[in-house]
Structures are given as structure tokens and as C-alpha cells.
PDB file of C-alpha atoms in Angstrom:
ATOM      1  CA  MET I   3       0.000   0.000   0.000  1.00  0.00           C
ATOM      2  CA  LYS I   4       2.821   2.411   0.874  1.00  0.00           C
ATOM      3  CA  ASP I   5       4.477   1.897  -2.529  1.00  0.00           C
ATOM      4  CA  GLN I   6       1.195   2.594  -4.292  1.00  0.00           C
ATOM      5  CA  VAL I   7       0.642   5.803  -2.319  1.00  0.00           C
ATOM      6  CA  MET I   8       4.209   6.893  -3.068  1.00  0.00           C
ATOM      7  CA  ALA I   9       3.748   6.119  -6.769  1.00  0.00           C
ATOM      8  CA  LEU I  10       0.536   8.170  -6.780  1.00  0.00           C
ATOM      9  CA  LEU I  11       2.259  11.099  -5.047  1.00  0.00           C
ATOM     10  CA  ALA I  12       5.168  10.950  -7.514  1.00  0.00           C
ATOM     11  CA  PHE I  13       2.698  10.854 -10.409  1.00  0.00           C
ATOM     12  CA  LEU I  14       0.831  13.929  -9.145  1.00  0.00           C
ATOM     13  CA  GLY I  15       3.998  15.812  -8.224  1.00  0.00           C
ATOM     14  CA  ASP I  16       5.742  15.183 -11.508  1.00  0.00           C
ATOM     15  CA  TRP I  17       2.770  16.235 -13.597  1.00  0.00           C
ATOM     16  CA  LEU I  18       2.438  19.389 -11.492  1.00  0.00           C
ATOM     17  CA  LEU I  19       6.124  19.991 -12.217  1.00  0.00           C
ATOM     18  CA  PHE I  20       5.192  19.940 -15.881  1.00  0.00           C
ATOM     19  CA  ILE I  21       2.115  22.172 -15.679  1.00  0.00           C
ATOM     20  CA  PHE I  22       3.165  24.936 -13.334  1.00  0.00           C
ATOM     21  CA  PRO I  23       6.656  25.661 -14.659  1.00  0.00           C
ATOM     22  CA  MET I  24       4.993  25.941 -18.052  1.00  0.00           C
ATOM     23  CA  TYR I  25       2.490  28.336 -16.503  1.00  0.00           C
ATOM     24  CA  GLN I  26       5.361  30.304 -14.962  1.00  0.00           C
ATOM     25  CA  GLY I  27       6.965  30.473 -18.402  1.00  0.00           C
ATOM     26  CA  VAL I  28       3.723  31.876 -19.796  1.00  0.00           C
ATOM     27  CA  LEU I  29       3.697  34.476 -17.016  1.00  0.00           C
ATOM     28  CA  GLU I  30       7.279  35.401 -17.894  1.00  0.00           C
ATOM     29  CA  ILE I  31       6.357  35.767 -21.567  1.00  0.00           C
ATOM     30  CA  THR I  32       3.389  37.943 -20.558  1.00  0.00           C
ATOM     31  CA  GLU I  33       5.680  40.207 -18.530  1.00  0.00           C
ATOM     32  CA  GLN I  34       8.105  40.234 -21.423  1.00  0.00           C
ATOM     33  CA  LYS I  35       5.352  41.363 -23.788  1.00  0.00           C
ATOM     34  CA  LYS I  36       4.446  44.219 -21.458  1.00  0.00           C
ATOM     35  CA  ALA I  37       8.071  45.316 -21.302  1.00  0.00           C
ATOM     36  CA  LEU I  38       8.441  44.984 -25.083  1.00  0.00           C
ATOM     37  CA  ARG I  39       5.521  47.340 -25.679  1.00  0.00           C
ATOM     38  CA  ARG I  40       7.665  50.146 -24.248  1.00  0.00           C
ATOM     39  CA  PHE I  41      10.215  49.591 -26.995  1.00  0.00           C
ATOM     40  CA  MET I  42       7.935  48.965 -29.960  1.00  0.00           C
ATOM     41  CA  LYS I  43       7.968  51.592 -32.647  1.00  0.00           C
ATOM     42  CA  LYS I  44       4.613  53.168 -33.249  1.00  0.00           C
ATOM     43  CA  GLY I  45       2.872  52.026 -36.378  1.00  0.00           C
ATOM     44  CA  LYS I  46       4.646  48.652 -36.513  1.00  0.00           C
ATOM     45  CA  LYS I  47       2.483  45.558 -36.075  1.00  0.00           C
ATOM     46  CA  TYR I  48       3.710  42.449 -34.285  1.00  0.00           C
ATOM     47  CA  PRO I  49       0.772  40.034 -33.990  1.00  0.00           C
ATOM     48  CA  ASP I  50       0.624  37.946 -30.816  1.00  0.00           C
ATOM     49  CA  ILE I  51       1.331  34.244 -31.093  1.00  0.00           C
ATOM     50  CA  SER I  52      -1.820  32.237 -30.372  1.00  0.00           C
ATOM     51  CA  LEU I  53      -2.066  30.414 -27.038  1.00  0.00           C
ATOM     52  CA  TRP I  54      -3.124  27.325 -28.973  1.00  0.00           C
ATOM     53  CA  TYR I  55       0.491  26.849 -30.007  1.00  0.00           C
ATOM     54  CA  TRP I  56       1.012  25.571 -26.447  1.00  0.00           C
ATOM     55  CA  LEU I  57      -0.203  22.276 -27.864  1.00  0.00           C
ATOM     56  CA  LEU I  58       3.292  22.228 -29.406  1.00  0.00           C
ATOM     57  CA  PRO I  59       5.316  23.955 -26.651  1.00  0.00           C
ATOM     58  CA  PRO I  60       8.740  23.950 -28.347  1.00  0.00           C
ATOM     59  CA  TYR I  61       7.207  25.488 -31.465  1.00  0.00           C
ATOM     60  CA  LYS I  62       5.370  28.102 -29.367  1.00  0.00           C
ATOM     61  CA  ILE I  63       8.640  29.065 -27.689  1.00  0.00           C
ATOM     62  CA  PHE I  64      10.360  29.263 -31.076  1.00  0.00           C
ATOM     63  CA  LEU I  65       7.623  31.517 -32.497  1.00  0.00           C
ATOM     64  CA  GLU I  66       7.689  33.779 -29.427  1.00  0.00           C
ATOM     65  CA  ARG I  67      11.461  34.120 -29.615  1.00  0.00           C
ATOM     66  CA  GLN I  68      11.293  34.959 -33.348  1.00  0.00           C
ATOM     67  CA  ARG I  69       8.664  37.626 -32.633  1.00  0.00           C
ATOM     68  CA  ILE I  70      10.776  39.105 -29.843  1.00  0.00           C
ATOM     69  CA  LYS I  71      13.861  39.172 -32.052  1.00  0.00           C
ATOM     70  CA  ARG I  72      11.925  41.083 -34.732  1.00  0.00           C
ATOM     71  CA  ILE I  73      10.685  43.599 -32.189  1.00  0.00           C
ATOM     72  CA  LEU I  74      14.124  44.050 -30.661  1.00  0.00           C
ATOM     73  CA  ARG I  75      15.827  44.344 -34.050  1.00  0.00           C
ATOM     74  CA  ASP I  76      13.316  47.018 -35.115  1.00  0.00           C
ATOM     75  CA  SER I  77      13.080  48.860 -31.825  1.00  0.00           C
ATOM     76  CA  ILE I  78      16.118  48.600 -29.590  1.00  0.00           C
ATOM     77  CA  ASP I  79      18.428  51.499 -30.131  1.00  0.00           C
ATOM     78  CA  SER I  80      21.014  50.891 -27.418  1.00  0.00           C
ATOM     79  CA  GLU I  81      22.864  48.070 -25.702  1.00  0.00           C
ATOM     80  CA  LYS I  82      21.345  49.186 -22.408  1.00  0.00           C
ATOM     81  CA  ASN I  83      17.819  48.572 -23.678  1.00  0.00           C
ATOM     82  CA  PHE I  84      18.852  45.208 -25.110  1.00  0.00           C
ATOM     83  CA  PHE I  85      20.245  44.109 -21.749  1.00  0.00           C
ATOM     84  CA  VAL I  86      17.021  45.209 -20.055  1.00  0.00           C
ATOM     85  CA  MET I  87      15.064  42.779 -22.265  1.00  0.00           C
ATOM     86  CA  GLN I  88      17.457  39.835 -22.348  1.00  0.00           C
ATOM     87  CA  PRO I  89      16.659  38.470 -18.845  1.00  0.00           C
ATOM     88  CA  PHE I  90      12.978  38.135 -19.771  1.00  0.00           C
ATOM     89  CA  MET I  91      13.827  35.860 -22.684  1.00  0.00           C
ATOM     90  CA  ASN I  92      16.184  33.764 -20.576  1.00  0.00           C
ATOM     91  CA  LYS I  93      13.711  33.330 -17.692  1.00  0.00           C
ATOM     92  CA  ALA I  94      10.917  32.104 -19.937  1.00  0.00           C
ATOM     93  CA  THR I  95      13.247  29.677 -21.692  1.00  0.00           C
ATOM     94  CA  ALA I  96      14.536  28.335 -18.361  1.00  0.00           C
ATOM     95  CA  TRP I  97      11.014  27.707 -17.095  1.00  0.00           C
ATOM     96  CA  PHE I  98      10.148  25.781 -20.233  1.00  0.00           C
ATOM     97  CA  PHE I  99      13.160  23.517 -19.776  1.00  0.00           C
ATOM     98  CA  VAL I 100      12.001  22.879 -16.202  1.00  0.00           C
ATOM     99  CA  ALA I 101       8.558  22.035 -17.629  1.00  0.00           C
ATOM    100  CA  ILE I 102      10.123  19.604 -20.111  1.00  0.00           C
ATOM    101  CA  ALA I 103      11.986  17.920 -17.222  1.00  0.00           C
ATOM    102  CA  GLY I 104       8.664  17.665 -15.378  1.00  0.00           C
ATOM    103  CA  LEU I 105       7.083  16.176 -18.484  1.00  0.00           C
ATOM    104  CA  LEU I 106       9.758  13.500 -18.750  1.00  0.00           C
ATOM    105  CA  ASN I 107       9.429  12.731 -15.029  1.00  0.00           C
ATOM    106  CA  GLY I 108       5.650  12.655 -15.413  1.00  0.00           C
ATOM    107  CA  ILE I 109       5.878  10.055 -18.162  1.00  0.00           C
ATOM    108  CA  ALA I 110       8.140   7.866 -16.008  1.00  0.00           C
ATOM    109  CA  ALA I 111       5.905   8.389 -12.946  1.00  0.00           C
ATOM    110  CA  THR I 112       2.854   7.381 -14.985  1.00  0.00           C
ATOM    111  CA  ASN I 113       4.583   4.167 -15.957  1.00  0.00           C
ATOM    112  CA  ASP I 114       5.578   3.538 -12.317  1.00  0.00           C
ATOM    113  CA  LEU I 115       2.032   4.210 -11.126  1.00  0.00           C
ATOM    114  CA  LEU I 116       0.590   1.746 -13.619  1.00  0.00           C
ATOM    115  CA  GLU I 117       3.151  -0.862 -12.556  1.00  0.00           C
ATOM    116  CA  GLN I 118       2.336  -0.346  -8.857  1.00  0.00           C
ATOM    117  CA  PHE I 119      -1.351  -0.956  -9.547  1.00  0.00           C
ATOM    118  CA  LYS I 120      -0.456  -3.831 -11.895  1.00  0.00           C
ATOM    119  CA  VAL I 121      -2.177  -2.230 -14.875  1.00  0.00           C
ATOM    120  CA  GLU I 122      -0.858  -3.511 -18.200  1.00  0.00           C
ATOM    121  CA  LEU I 123      -1.520  -1.172 -21.095  1.00  0.00           C
ATOM    122  CA  PRO I 124      -0.535  -1.739 -24.699  1.00  0.00           C
ATOM    123  CA  TRP I 125       2.074   0.847 -25.687  1.00  0.00           C
ATOM    124  CA  GLN I 126      -0.420   2.598 -27.995  1.00  0.00           C
ATOM    125  CA  LEU I 127      -2.837   3.105 -25.109  1.00  0.00           C
ATOM    126  CA  PHE I 128       0.009   4.249 -22.858  1.00  0.00           C
ATOM    127  CA  ILE I 129       1.003   6.866 -25.444  1.00  0.00           C
ATOM    128  CA  LEU I 130      -2.632   7.961 -25.730  1.00  0.00           C
ATOM    129  CA  LEU I 131      -2.812   8.303 -21.936  1.00  0.00           C
ATOM    130  CA  ILE I 132       0.363  10.411 -21.933  1.00  0.00           C
ATOM    131  CA  LEU I 133      -1.014  12.612 -24.725  1.00  0.00           C
ATOM    132  CA  VAL I 134      -4.241  13.121 -22.766  1.00  0.00           C
ATOM    133  CA  LEU I 135      -2.219  14.129 -19.691  1.00  0.00           C
ATOM    134  CA  ILE I 136      -0.048  16.513 -21.740  1.00  0.00           C
ATOM    135  CA  VAL I 137      -3.024  18.140 -23.465  1.00  0.00           C
ATOM    136  CA  SER I 138      -4.863  18.403 -20.123  1.00  0.00           C
ATOM    137  CA  GLY I 139      -1.861  20.169 -18.627  1.00  0.00           C
ATOM    138  CA  ILE I 140      -1.513  22.534 -21.568  1.00  0.00           C
ATOM    139  CA  LEU I 141      -5.240  23.321 -21.479  1.00  0.00           C
ATOM    140  CA  GLN I 142      -4.847  24.117 -17.769  1.00  0.00           C
ATOM    141  CA  VAL I 143      -2.106  26.612 -18.646  1.00  0.00           C
ATOM    142  CA  ILE I 144      -4.191  28.112 -21.456  1.00  0.00           C
ATOM    143  CA  TYR I 145      -7.166  28.477 -19.110  1.00  0.00           C
ATOM    144  CA  ARG I 146      -5.087  30.050 -16.315  1.00  0.00           C
ATOM    145  CA  SER I 147      -3.573  32.494 -18.827  1.00  0.00           C
ATOM    146  CA  SER I 148      -6.824  33.446 -20.521  1.00  0.00           C
ATOM    147  CA  LYS I 149      -8.429  36.870 -20.452  1.00  0.00           C
ATOM    148  CA  ARG I 150     -11.688  35.143 -19.476  1.00  0.00           C
ATOM    149  CA  ARG I 151     -10.153  33.791 -16.266  1.00  0.00           C
ATOM    150  CA  GLN I 152      -8.575  37.153 -15.517  1.00  0.00           C
ATOM    151  CA  SER I 153     -12.000  38.788 -15.874  1.00  0.00           C
ATOM    152  CA  GLN I 154     -13.546  36.165 -13.578  1.00  0.00           C
ATOM    153  CA  GLN I 155     -10.817  36.766 -10.991  1.00  0.00           C
ATOM    154  CA  LEU I 156     -11.399  40.529 -11.196  1.00  0.00           C
ATOM    155  CA  GLN I 157     -15.149  40.073 -10.713  1.00  0.00           C
ATOM    156  CA  LYS I 158     -14.560  37.879  -7.635  1.00  0.00           C
ATOM    157  CA  TYR I 159     -12.165  40.452  -6.258  1.00  0.00           C
ATOM    158  CA  GLN I 160     -14.593  43.306  -6.862  1.00  0.00           C
ATOM    159  CA  LYS I 161     -17.461  41.394  -5.195  1.00  0.00           C
ATOM    160  CA  GLY I 162     -15.245  40.602  -2.203  1.00  0.00           C
ATOM    161  CA  ALA I 163     -14.086  44.212  -1.922  1.00  0.00           C
ATOM    162  CA  LYS I 164     -17.661  45.508  -1.394  1.00  0.00           C
TER     163      LYS I 164
END
């Protein structure tokens, strides 16, 4: 029983270590976008990268970095301003690598959990289970980052403040 409880705790912990570092990375990118707006030249358009690209996190990171490079190339006029922006890029990237480590641990913990409960899944079903867990985690991050949730949080705050 103890081994099963420990396997369940490892499973939950490792998947949380995938979801919330990714969420932290999204928060860092959001802060980065706010800081970038100070440097953007008026009249230039730099469309936001859709949150749905989180379904392919490495590609989302790549697209965000490309967008940032374009903005910086067009807007930064001094080394000082460049070095103000650089830490934002590095923080977001670091959090995504932590999320990838959590993802890899989560996959291993899922396998360990299934073994502890003596559940035999064909590899195709195991991969499907992992994909469901990954997509669920990414959808959690998308939801937590959404304007809709921010509006809901503001409404709760305003009701509580009365």
C-alpha cells in the first residue's frame, strides 16, 4: 500500500512539475510582452502568437522568440535597452526547460504508477494516456492564462471588496 501511495504522489507531483513551470513560463512571456511594448515603434504591427500553439510547446517558444527578435531588431536602439530585455527571454526559456523535465518525469511516474497498480496497457494506449495528460496540462495553462479567467478573478475580487 505504501508503494502505491508513493507512486501516486510521484505521479501527481511530476505532472504538477510539468504544468506549473509551463504556466510560470507563460507568465514570464506575458511580462516580457508588457516590457516589449515600451520599446515597440509606433505604427509597426507584431501580432501575438496564439495560445493554442502551447499544444506544441517547443514550437510556441520558437515563435515567441522569433517575434521578440523582430521587435528588438526594429526597436532597440542601445545596448542598455537590449540588456534590459534579455533576462525576460532567458527566464521564460529556463522555465520551459524545467517544464520539459517535469514532463519527462511525469511520463516515467505514470509508468511507475501503472506498474504499482499492476495495470498492463498496450504501448499505444500508454502513449494515448500520456497525450491526454499533456493536453490536459496545456489546457490548464491556457485556461489560467486566458483573459476570461482574468475577468472572472477581477469580478470575484470586486465582489469581495464591497
